[in-house]
Amino acid sequence: MEFYAESRALARVRTDCAVVGVHEGGELGPAAANLDATLGGRVARIVRGGDFACRLGETLLLPDLGRSIGRVLLVGLGARKGWNRRSYRRALNAAAGALLKCGAKDALFLLGSEAVPEVDAYYRARFVAEAIGNATYRIPDLKTGKKPPAPKLARVGVATERAGAAHVSRGLEHGQAVAAGTAVTRDLGNLPANVCTPTYLGNYAKKLAREHRGLRVQVLGEPQIRRLGMGSFLSVTAGSEQPPRLIVIEYRGAGAGTAPVVLVGKGITFDTGGISIKPAAGMDEMKWDMGGAASVFGTLAALATLGAEVNAVGIVPACENMLSGRATKPGDVVKSMSGQTIEVLNTDAEGRLILCDAITYARRYKPAALVDIATLTGACVVALGPTCTGLWSNDDVLADALVAAGQRTGDVCWRMPLLEEYQEPLKSNFADFANVGGREGGACVAAGFLWKFTDGLRWAHLDIAGTAWLGGANKGSSGRPVPLLFDFLMRRA
Ligand code: BES
Ligand code: MN
Ligand code: ZN
């Protein structure tokens, strides 16, 4: 797909399909009025005649105009009052879907030049590329039979005044990088656990490094993990026939003197719960328990696609959480790489057990900041639902930067409390602490557990259990929080 900023006058442009937004009430905005003038009042007549109600996300295709503008896709923007970032993105998603369906080979988004409070030209353009990227994404399905035809859309322009063209171009370039990274994340999340094993993830990282200059990959196997003293990580893989992997991806886009941001991603390729086994219903969803790892891969792929001027390191502990005669049992005590001992009271609280050792490993990079990303707790899903990623941090500046990145991109996260009180339920008579407390405040207690491994680090924890995948008809990986992480990292460039 090719994206470009279009700053020529509409009369001088040829396009297969112009995409334009119209608010409820029928009064055309500047972009729609301009198009309407070019088409001899056709758009205004349709809206006035009541053929199109302009409800948010509604679309109407005017086919076969047989002019330099081949057809027009009208997109409802809803009420002008309350028009904002969120409604703009919803309109774009609807437009992208309809555009692919109509089979246009190229399109010009006049909608991208629409004024949206709080969204500048850069983000307006970036969201266009992200929306097209998400709409053209195809699940790597294992269905036999005829595949749906590849999308015909090949070129997408975003209309802009000449003065804003550079911002639009930059937004489009970044949006494409985010879309490419999001596709990596969605692919990995959507693959079943019998394909996407820890070994597969390690090989995938090596493949990324072959495709992108600037990425360096190291994949450690069980003997090396053992030598590092990662007894906590190893306790999770103990019941599995699949060998574990510690995957390290370094991206160097800035000078050697710049401390990297380290991203640590939970890479449980399947979570049965272990001996503390999960109920059967919905257990298939636990193939997404490597969503944190997938978002680390996707974010680094996005940075490398762009050649972003930042230093970042991805660290992914990857293994399965299975049951067998060798599996870890409730009550077992294990020693983490940090030296602290842990009583494993519940083998289903395994994410924190692999993350804590990966966090300790990350110290060798002397990170400017460390962000872990994990489908960590069902409690976070209950607390925040599918809307917000949970955020915990021991550093206000870092937390504010992540919250702001979430607001700018619409990939929102919400700060939650990090307090010693939430560590109290972890008290143990047999080890330094246990891996679980009671049911209450489960997401905060999990963050409190990780906190014990972050002394002296600027650290944030993102619990993406509710946001990494979509349910219902769109069941599958969402690609979150790649847009958030990418934005956060680009602000540091
Ligand atoms: N991977 C799960 C968390 C999860 C649950 C993610 C539902 C997405 C949807 C995690 O390993 C887990 O099992 N957590 C337990 C922790 C509990 C035993 C303290 C949970 O949330 O039930
Ligand atoms: Mn679990
Ligand atoms: Zn899990």
Coordinates of C-alpha atoms and ligand atoms in Angstrom, one line a residue:
M1 CA 0.0 0.0 0.0
E2 CA 1.3 3.4 -0.9
F3 CA 0.3 6.5 1.1
Y4 CA 0.8 10.1 0.2
A5 CA -0.2 13.7 1.1
E6 CA -2.3 15.4 -1.6
S7 CA -2.1 19.2 -1.5
R8 CA -3.3 19.9 -5.1
A9 CA -6.7 21.5 -5.7
L10 CA -9.5 18.9 -6.0
A11 CA -10.3 20.0 -9.6
R12 CA -6.8 18.8 -10.6
V13 CA -6.9 15.4 -8.9
R14 CA -7.9 12.1 -10.4
T15 CA -9.0 9.4 -8.0
D16 CA -11.0 6.2 -8.1
C17 CA -12.8 7.1 -4.9
A18 CA -13.0 10.3 -2.8
V19 CA -13.8 9.7 0.9
V20 CA -15.6 12.5 2.6
G21 CA -17.3 13.0 5.9
V22 CA -20.6 14.7 6.6
H23 CA -22.1 15.7 10.0
E24 CA -25.7 15.2 11.0
G25 CA -27.8 18.3 10.2
G26 CA -26.8 18.5 6.5
E27 CA -24.5 21.5 6.7
L28 CA -21.4 20.5 4.8
G29 CA -17.9 21.1 6.2
P30 CA -15.2 22.7 4.1
A31 CA -13.9 19.4 2.5
A32 CA -17.4 18.2 1.7
A33 CA -18.5 21.6 0.4
N34 CA -15.5 21.7 -1.9
L35 CA -16.2 18.3 -3.3
D36 CA -19.9 19.2 -3.6
A37 CA -19.0 22.2 -5.8
T38 CA -16.8 19.9 -8.0
L39 CA -19.7 17.5 -8.4
G40 CA -22.3 20.1 -9.1
G41 CA -24.2 20.0 -5.8
R42 CA -24.8 16.2 -5.8
V43 CA -23.6 15.6 -2.2
A44 CA -25.7 18.4 -0.8
R45 CA -28.8 17.1 -2.6
I46 CA -28.4 13.6 -1.2
V47 CA -27.9 14.8 2.3
R48 CA -30.8 17.3 2.1
G49 CA -33.1 14.7 0.5
G50 CA -32.7 12.5 3.5
D51 CA -31.0 9.6 1.7
F52 CA -28.1 9.7 4.1
A53 CA -28.6 10.4 7.8
C54 CA -24.9 11.0 8.5
R55 CA -25.0 8.9 11.7
L56 CA -21.5 8.2 13.0
G57 CA -19.9 5.3 11.1
E58 CA -22.7 5.1 8.4
T59 CA -21.4 5.0 4.8
L60 CA -23.0 5.5 1.4
L61 CA -21.2 4.9 -1.9
L62 CA -22.0 7.1 -4.9
P63 CA -20.9 4.8 -7.7
D64 CA -19.8 5.5 -11.2
L65 CA -19.7 9.3 -11.4
G66 CA -17.6 8.9 -14.5
R67 CA -15.4 11.9 -13.9
S68 CA -11.9 12.5 -12.6
I69 CA -13.5 11.5 -9.3
G70 CA -14.7 8.0 -10.1
R71 CA -17.0 7.6 -7.0
V72 CA -17.6 9.1 -3.6
L73 CA -17.8 7.4 -0.3
L74 CA -19.9 9.4 2.1
V75 CA -19.0 8.8 5.7
G76 CA -21.4 9.8 8.5
L77 CA -19.7 11.8 11.2
G78 CA -22.6 12.0 13.6
A79 CA -23.4 15.2 15.5
R80 CA -21.0 18.1 15.2
K81 CA -21.2 18.5 19.0
G82 CA -19.0 15.9 20.6
W83 CA -17.0 15.3 17.5
N84 CA -13.6 14.2 18.8
R85 CA -10.6 11.8 18.4
R86 CA -12.7 8.8 19.3
S87 CA -15.5 9.5 16.8
Y88 CA -13.0 10.5 14.1
R89 CA -11.3 7.1 14.5
R90 CA -14.6 5.3 14.4
A91 CA -15.5 7.1 11.2
L92 CA -12.1 6.1 9.7
N93 CA -12.6 2.5 10.6
A94 CA -16.0 2.5 8.9
A95 CA -14.6 4.3 5.9
A96 CA -11.7 1.8 5.6
G97 CA -14.1 -1.1 5.7
A98 CA -16.5 0.3 3.1
L99 CA -13.6 1.4 0.9
L100 CA -12.2 -2.2 0.7
K101 CA -15.6 -3.6 0.0
C102 CA -16.2 -1.3 -3.0
G103 CA -13.1 -2.5 -4.7
A104 CA -11.5 0.9 -5.5
K105 CA -7.9 0.7 -6.5
D106 CA -7.0 4.1 -5.1
A107 CA -8.7 6.6 -2.8
L108 CA -8.3 10.1 -1.6
F109 CA -9.3 10.9 2.0
L110 CA -10.8 14.3 2.3
L111 CA -12.0 13.1 5.6
G112 CA -8.4 13.3 6.8
S113 CA -8.4 17.1 6.4
E114 CA -11.5 17.4 8.5
A115 CA -10.8 19.5 11.7
V116 CA -11.0 17.4 14.8
P117 CA -10.5 19.1 18.2
E118 CA -7.3 18.0 19.8
V119 CA -6.1 16.0 16.8
D120 CA -3.4 17.7 14.7
A121 CA -2.6 16.9 11.1
Y122 CA 0.1 14.4 12.0
Y123 CA -2.3 12.2 14.0
R124 CA -5.2 12.7 11.6
A125 CA -3.0 11.2 8.8
R126 CA -1.5 8.6 11.1
F127 CA -5.0 7.3 12.0
V128 CA -5.9 7.0 8.3
A129 CA -2.9 4.7 7.7
E130 CA -3.6 2.7 10.9
A131 CA -7.3 2.3 10.0
I132 CA -6.4 1.0 6.5
G133 CA -3.8 -1.3 8.0
N134 CA -6.3 -2.8 10.4
A135 CA -9.0 -3.2 7.7
T136 CA -6.6 -4.9 5.3
Y137 CA -5.3 -7.2 8.0
R138 CA -6.0 -10.9 7.4
I139 CA -5.8 -13.6 10.1
P140 CA -3.3 -16.2 9.2
D141 CA -6.1 -18.7 9.0
L142 CA -5.6 -22.4 8.6
K143 CA -8.9 -22.9 6.7
T144 CA -8.7 -25.0 3.6
G145 CA -10.6 -23.9 0.4
K146 CA -10.8 -20.7 -1.5
K147 CA -9.2 -17.6 0.1
P148 CA -10.9 -14.3 -0.1
P149 CA -9.4 -12.1 -2.9
A150 CA -6.6 -9.8 -1.9
P151 CA -7.7 -6.1 -1.5
K152 CA -7.6 -4.1 -4.7
L153 CA -6.8 -0.8 -2.9
A154 CA -3.2 0.1 -3.6
R155 CA -2.8 3.9 -3.2
V156 CA -4.3 6.1 -0.5
G157 CA -3.9 9.9 -0.5
V158 CA -4.8 12.2 2.4
A159 CA -5.9 15.7 1.4
T160 CA -4.1 18.6 3.1
E161 CA -3.3 22.2 2.7
R162 CA 0.2 22.7 1.4
A163 CA 1.4 24.1 4.7
G164 CA 0.4 20.9 6.5
A165 CA 1.7 18.5 3.9
A166 CA 5.0 17.6 5.7
H167 CA 3.0 16.7 8.9
V168 CA 0.6 14.6 7.0
S169 CA 3.5 12.7 5.2
R170 CA 5.1 12.1 8.5
G171 CA 1.9 10.9 10.1
L172 CA 1.3 8.5 7.1
E173 CA 4.8 7.2 7.4
H174 CA 4.5 6.5 11.1
G175 CA 1.0 5.1 10.7
Q176 CA 2.3 2.6 8.2
A177 CA 5.1 1.6 10.6
V178 CA 2.5 1.1 13.4
A179 CA 0.3 -0.9 11.0
A180 CA 3.2 -3.1 10.1
G181 CA 4.1 -3.7 13.7
T182 CA 0.4 -4.2 14.7
A183 CA 0.2 -6.9 12.0
V184 CA 3.2 -8.7 13.5
T185 CA 1.5 -8.6 16.9
R186 CA -1.9 -9.8 15.6
D187 CA -0.3 -12.6 13.5
L188 CA 1.6 -14.0 16.5
G189 CA -1.4 -13.7 18.8
N190 CA -3.8 -15.3 16.3
L191 CA -1.6 -18.4 15.6
P192 CA -2.7 -21.4 17.7
A193 CA -0.4 -22.7 20.5
N194 CA 0.5 -25.8 18.5
V195 CA 2.1 -23.5 15.9
C196 CA 3.2 -20.6 18.0
T197 CA 5.5 -22.3 20.5
P198 CA 8.4 -20.8 22.4
T199 CA 10.7 -22.2 19.7
Y200 CA 8.5 -20.6 17.0
L201 CA 8.7 -17.2 18.8
G202 CA 12.5 -17.5 18.9
N203 CA 12.7 -18.3 15.2
Y204 CA 10.3 -15.5 14.5
A205 CA 12.6 -13.0 16.3
K206 CA 15.5 -14.2 14.2
K207 CA 13.4 -13.8 11.0
L208 CA 12.6 -10.2 12.1
A209 CA 16.3 -9.5 12.5
R210 CA 17.0 -10.8 9.0
E211 CA 14.3 -8.5 7.6
H212 CA 15.2 -5.4 9.5
R213 CA 18.7 -3.8 9.6
G214 CA 19.1 -2.5 13.1
L215 CA 17.6 -5.5 15.0
R216 CA 20.0 -7.9 16.7
V217 CA 18.6 -11.1 18.2
Q218 CA 19.8 -13.5 20.8
V219 CA 17.8 -16.6 21.7
L220 CA 18.8 -18.5 24.9
G221 CA 17.7 -22.1 25.6
E222 CA 17.1 -24.0 28.8
P223 CA 20.8 -24.6 29.8
Q224 CA 21.6 -20.9 29.5
I225 CA 18.4 -19.9 31.4
R226 CA 19.5 -22.3 34.1
R227 CA 23.0 -20.9 34.2
L228 CA 21.5 -17.4 34.7
G229 CA 19.8 -18.7 37.8
M230 CA 16.2 -18.1 36.6
G231 CA 14.6 -20.7 38.9
S232 CA 11.3 -18.8 38.9
F233 CA 11.0 -18.8 35.1
L234 CA 12.0 -22.5 34.9
S235 CA 9.4 -23.5 37.5
V236 CA 6.7 -22.4 35.0
T237 CA 8.1 -24.5 32.1
A238 CA 8.7 -27.5 34.2
G239 CA 5.6 -29.4 33.1
S240 CA 6.0 -28.7 29.4
E241 CA 7.5 -30.8 26.6
Q242 CA 8.2 -27.6 24.7
P243 CA 11.6 -26.1 25.5
P244 CA 11.6 -22.6 26.9
R245 CA 13.2 -19.6 25.3
L246 CA 14.6 -16.3 26.5
I247 CA 14.4 -14.0 23.5
V248 CA 16.4 -10.8 23.4
I249 CA 15.9 -8.3 20.6
E250 CA 18.1 -5.2 20.5
Y251 CA 17.2 -2.2 18.4
R252 CA 19.8 0.5 18.0
G253 CA 18.6 3.6 16.3
A254 CA 20.3 6.2 18.5
G255 CA 23.9 6.7 19.7
A256 CA 25.7 4.1 21.9
G257 CA 25.6 6.6 24.8
T258 CA 21.8 6.6 25.0
A259 CA 20.4 4.2 27.6
P260 CA 17.7 2.0 26.1
V261 CA 14.1 1.6 27.0
V262 CA 13.6 -2.0 27.8
L263 CA 10.3 -3.7 27.0
V264 CA 9.6 -7.0 28.8
G265 CA 6.8 -9.1 27.3
K266 CA 5.0 -12.1 28.9
G267 CA 5.4 -15.0 26.4
I268 CA 3.2 -17.8 27.8
T269 CA 2.4 -19.6 24.5
F270 CA -0.4 -21.5 26.3
D271 CA -1.6 -21.2 29.9
T272 CA -3.5 -24.2 31.2
G273 CA -3.0 -22.9 34.7
G274 CA -0.7 -25.8 35.4
I275 CA -1.6 -28.0 38.4
S276 CA -3.9 -25.2 39.5
I277 CA -5.7 -26.0 36.3
K278 CA -8.2 -23.6 34.6
P279 CA -11.8 -24.5 33.8
A280 CA -12.3 -25.9 30.3
A281 CA -14.7 -23.2 29.0
G282 CA -12.8 -20.5 27.2
M283 CA -9.4 -22.1 27.8
D284 CA -8.6 -21.7 24.1
E285 CA -8.2 -17.9 24.8
M286 CA -5.1 -18.8 26.7
K287 CA -3.2 -19.1 23.4
W288 CA -3.2 -15.2 23.6
D289 CA -1.2 -15.3 26.8
M290 CA 1.8 -14.3 24.8
G291 CA 0.1 -11.0 23.8
G292 CA 2.7 -9.0 25.8
A293 CA 5.6 -10.7 23.9
A294 CA 3.8 -10.2 20.6
S295 CA 3.4 -6.5 21.3
V296 CA 7.1 -6.2 22.1
F297 CA 7.9 -7.9 18.7
G298 CA 5.5 -5.6 16.9
T299 CA 6.7 -2.4 18.6
L300 CA 10.4 -3.2 17.7
A301 CA 9.3 -4.1 14.2
A302 CA 7.6 -0.7 13.9
L303 CA 10.7 1.1 15.1
A304 CA 12.9 -0.8 12.8
T305 CA 10.6 -0.3 9.8
L306 CA 10.9 3.4 10.4
G307 CA 14.6 3.5 11.4
A308 CA 13.5 5.5 14.5
E309 CA 16.2 7.3 16.4
V310 CA 15.8 5.5 19.7
N311 CA 17.4 2.6 21.5
A312 CA 15.1 -0.1 22.7
V313 CA 15.6 -3.7 23.9
G314 CA 12.8 -6.3 23.9
I315 CA 13.1 -9.2 26.4
V316 CA 10.7 -12.1 26.1
P317 CA 10.6 -15.1 28.4
A318 CA 8.7 -17.7 26.5
C319 CA 7.3 -21.0 27.7
E320 CA 4.1 -23.0 28.2
N321 CA 2.3 -23.4 31.5
M322 CA 1.4 -27.1 31.4
L323 CA 0.7 -30.0 33.8
S324 CA 2.7 -33.2 34.0
G325 CA 4.5 -35.4 36.5
R326 CA 7.3 -32.8 36.4
A327 CA 5.1 -29.8 36.8
T328 CA 5.5 -27.3 39.7
K329 CA 3.1 -28.0 42.5
P330 CA 1.3 -25.6 44.8
G331 CA 3.5 -25.0 47.8
D332 CA 6.8 -25.5 45.9
V333 CA 9.4 -22.9 46.7
V334 CA 11.6 -21.5 43.9
K335 CA 14.5 -19.1 43.8
S336 CA 14.4 -16.2 41.4
M337 CA 17.4 -14.8 39.6
S338 CA 17.2 -11.8 42.0
G339 CA 18.0 -14.2 44.8
Q340 CA 14.5 -13.8 46.4
T341 CA 12.6 -17.0 47.1
I342 CA 9.0 -17.5 46.1
E343 CA 6.3 -19.9 47.4
V344 CA 4.2 -20.9 44.4
L345 CA 0.8 -21.1 46.0
N346 CA -1.0 -21.0 42.7
T347 CA 0.6 -22.3 39.5
D348 CA -1.9 -20.2 37.4
A349 CA -0.2 -17.0 38.6
E350 CA 2.7 -17.9 36.3
G351 CA 3.1 -14.7 34.3
R352 CA 4.7 -12.8 37.2
L353 CA 7.0 -15.8 37.8
I354 CA 8.6 -15.5 34.3
L355 CA 8.5 -11.7 34.2
C356 CA 10.4 -11.3 37.5
D357 CA 13.4 -13.1 36.1
A358 CA 13.2 -11.2 32.8
I359 CA 13.2 -7.9 34.7
T360 CA 16.3 -9.0 36.7
Y361 CA 18.0 -9.9 33.4
A362 CA 17.1 -6.5 32.0
R363 CA 19.3 -4.8 34.6
R364 CA 22.4 -5.5 32.5
Y365 CA 21.1 -2.9 29.9
K366 CA 21.0 -0.1 32.6
P367 CA 17.6 0.9 31.1
A368 CA 16.4 4.5 31.0
A369 CA 13.0 2.9 31.7
L370 CA 11.6 -0.6 31.8
V371 CA 8.1 -1.3 30.7
D372 CA 6.6 -4.8 31.1
I373 CA 3.6 -5.8 29.1
A374 CA 1.5 -8.8 30.1
T375 CA -1.8 -10.5 29.9
L376 CA -1.4 -10.8 33.6
T377 CA -4.7 -11.0 35.5
G378 CA -8.4 -11.7 35.0
A379 CA -8.9 -9.1 37.8
C380 CA -7.7 -6.4 35.4
V381 CA -10.3 -7.4 32.9
V382 CA -13.0 -7.1 35.6
A383 CA -11.7 -3.8 36.7
L384 CA -11.1 -2.0 33.3
G385 CA -12.9 -4.2 30.7
P386 CA -11.7 -4.1 27.1
T387 CA -11.3 -0.3 27.0
C388 CA -8.2 0.5 29.1
T389 CA -4.9 -1.2 29.7
G390 CA -4.0 -1.2 33.4
L391 CA -0.9 0.8 34.2
W392 CA 1.2 0.7 37.4
S393 CA 4.4 2.5 37.9
N394 CA 7.0 3.5 40.5
D395 CA 7.8 6.7 38.5
D396 CA 5.3 9.6 37.9
V397 CA 7.1 10.9 34.9
L398 CA 7.1 7.6 33.2
A399 CA 3.5 6.9 34.1
D400 CA 2.4 10.3 32.8
A401 CA 4.3 9.7 29.5
L402 CA 2.5 6.4 29.0
V403 CA -0.9 7.8 29.9
A404 CA -0.3 10.7 27.5
A405 CA 0.7 8.4 24.7
G406 CA -2.4 6.4 25.3
Q407 CA -4.6 9.5 25.0
R408 CA -2.9 10.7 21.8
T409 CA -3.3 7.4 20.1
G410 CA -6.6 6.3 21.4
D411 CA -4.8 3.1 22.7
V412 CA -5.7 4.2 26.3
C413 CA -4.2 3.1 29.6
W414 CA -5.3 4.0 33.1
R415 CA -3.1 4.4 36.1
M416 CA -3.8 2.1 39.0
P417 CA -2.4 2.1 42.6
L418 CA 1.0 0.8 43.4
L419 CA 1.0 0.5 47.3
E420 CA 2.7 -1.6 49.9
E421 CA -0.7 -2.6 51.2
Y422 CA -1.2 -4.7 48.0
Q423 CA 2.0 -6.6 48.8
E424 CA 0.8 -7.7 52.3
P425 CA -1.3 -10.6 51.0
L426 CA 1.9 -12.1 49.5
K427 CA 3.3 -12.8 53.0
S428 CA 4.6 -16.4 53.3
N429 CA 5.8 -18.5 56.2
F430 CA 8.0 -20.6 53.9
A431 CA 9.7 -18.2 51.4
D432 CA 10.4 -14.5 51.1
F433 CA 6.9 -14.1 49.7
A434 CA 4.2 -16.0 47.8
N435 CA 3.1 -15.6 44.2
V436 CA -0.5 -14.9 45.0
G437 CA -2.6 -13.3 47.7
G438 CA -6.4 -13.6 47.9
R439 CA -8.9 -12.7 45.2
E440 CA -9.3 -9.1 46.3
G441 CA -7.5 -6.4 44.3
G442 CA -5.8 -9.2 42.2
A443 CA -4.4 -7.0 39.5
C444 CA -2.9 -4.6 42.1
V445 CA -1.4 -7.5 44.1
A446 CA 0.2 -8.9 40.9
A447 CA 1.7 -5.4 40.3
G448 CA 2.9 -5.4 43.9
F449 CA 4.6 -8.7 43.3
L450 CA 6.5 -7.4 40.3
W451 CA 7.4 -4.2 42.2
K452 CA 9.6 -6.4 44.5
F453 CA 12.0 -6.9 41.6
T454 CA 12.3 -3.3 40.4
D455 CA 14.4 -1.6 43.1
G456 CA 16.3 1.3 41.5
L457 CA 14.6 0.9 38.1
R458 CA 12.2 3.4 36.5
W459 CA 9.5 0.8 35.9
A460 CA 6.0 0.6 34.6
H461 CA 3.7 -2.4 34.2
L462 CA 1.0 -2.7 31.6
D463 CA -1.7 -5.4 32.2
I464 CA -3.2 -6.0 28.8
A465 CA -5.4 -9.0 29.8
G466 CA -8.6 -7.0 28.8
T467 CA -7.2 -5.2 25.7
A468 CA -4.9 -7.5 23.8
W469 CA -7.7 -9.4 22.1
L470 CA -11.2 -8.8 20.9
G471 CA -14.2 -11.1 21.6
G472 CA -17.4 -11.7 19.8
A473 CA -17.6 -11.8 16.0
N474 CA -14.2 -10.1 15.7
K475 CA -12.6 -12.7 18.0
G476 CA -8.8 -12.3 17.6
S477 CA -5.8 -10.3 18.6
S478 CA -6.3 -6.5 18.7
G479 CA -2.7 -5.5 18.2
R480 CA -2.7 -3.4 21.3
P481 CA -0.7 -1.8 22.9
V482 CA 1.6 -1.3 19.9
P483 CA 0.2 2.2 19.0
L484 CA 0.7 3.3 22.6
L485 CA 4.2 1.9 22.9
F486 CA 5.3 3.2 19.6
D487 CA 4.1 6.7 20.4
F488 CA 5.7 6.6 23.8
L489 CA 9.1 5.6 22.3
M490 CA 8.9 8.1 19.4
R491 CA 8.5 11.0 21.9
R492 CA 11.8 10.0 23.4
A493 CA 13.5 10.1 19.9
Ligands
BES1 N1 -3.1 -15.4 31.8 C1 -3.9 -15.3 33.0 C2 -4.6 -14.0 33.1 C3 -5.8 -13.8 32.1 C4 -7.1 -14.2 32.5 C5 -5.7 -13.1 31.0 C6 -8.1 -14.0 31.7 C7 -6.7 -12.9 30.1 C8 -8.0 -13.4 30.5 C9 -3.0 -15.4 34.2 O1 -1.9 -16.2 34.0 C10 -3.8 -16.0 35.3 O2 -4.2 -17.1 35.2 N2 -4.0 -15.2 36.3 C11 -4.8 -15.6 37.4 C12 -4.1 -15.1 38.7 C13 -4.7 -15.7 39.9 C14 -4.4 -17.1 40.0 C15 -4.1 -14.9 41.1 C16 -6.2 -15.0 37.3 O3 -6.3 -13.9 36.9 O4 -7.1 -15.7 37.6
MN2 MN -2.3 -18.2 34.5
ZN3 ZN -1.2 -16.5 32.1

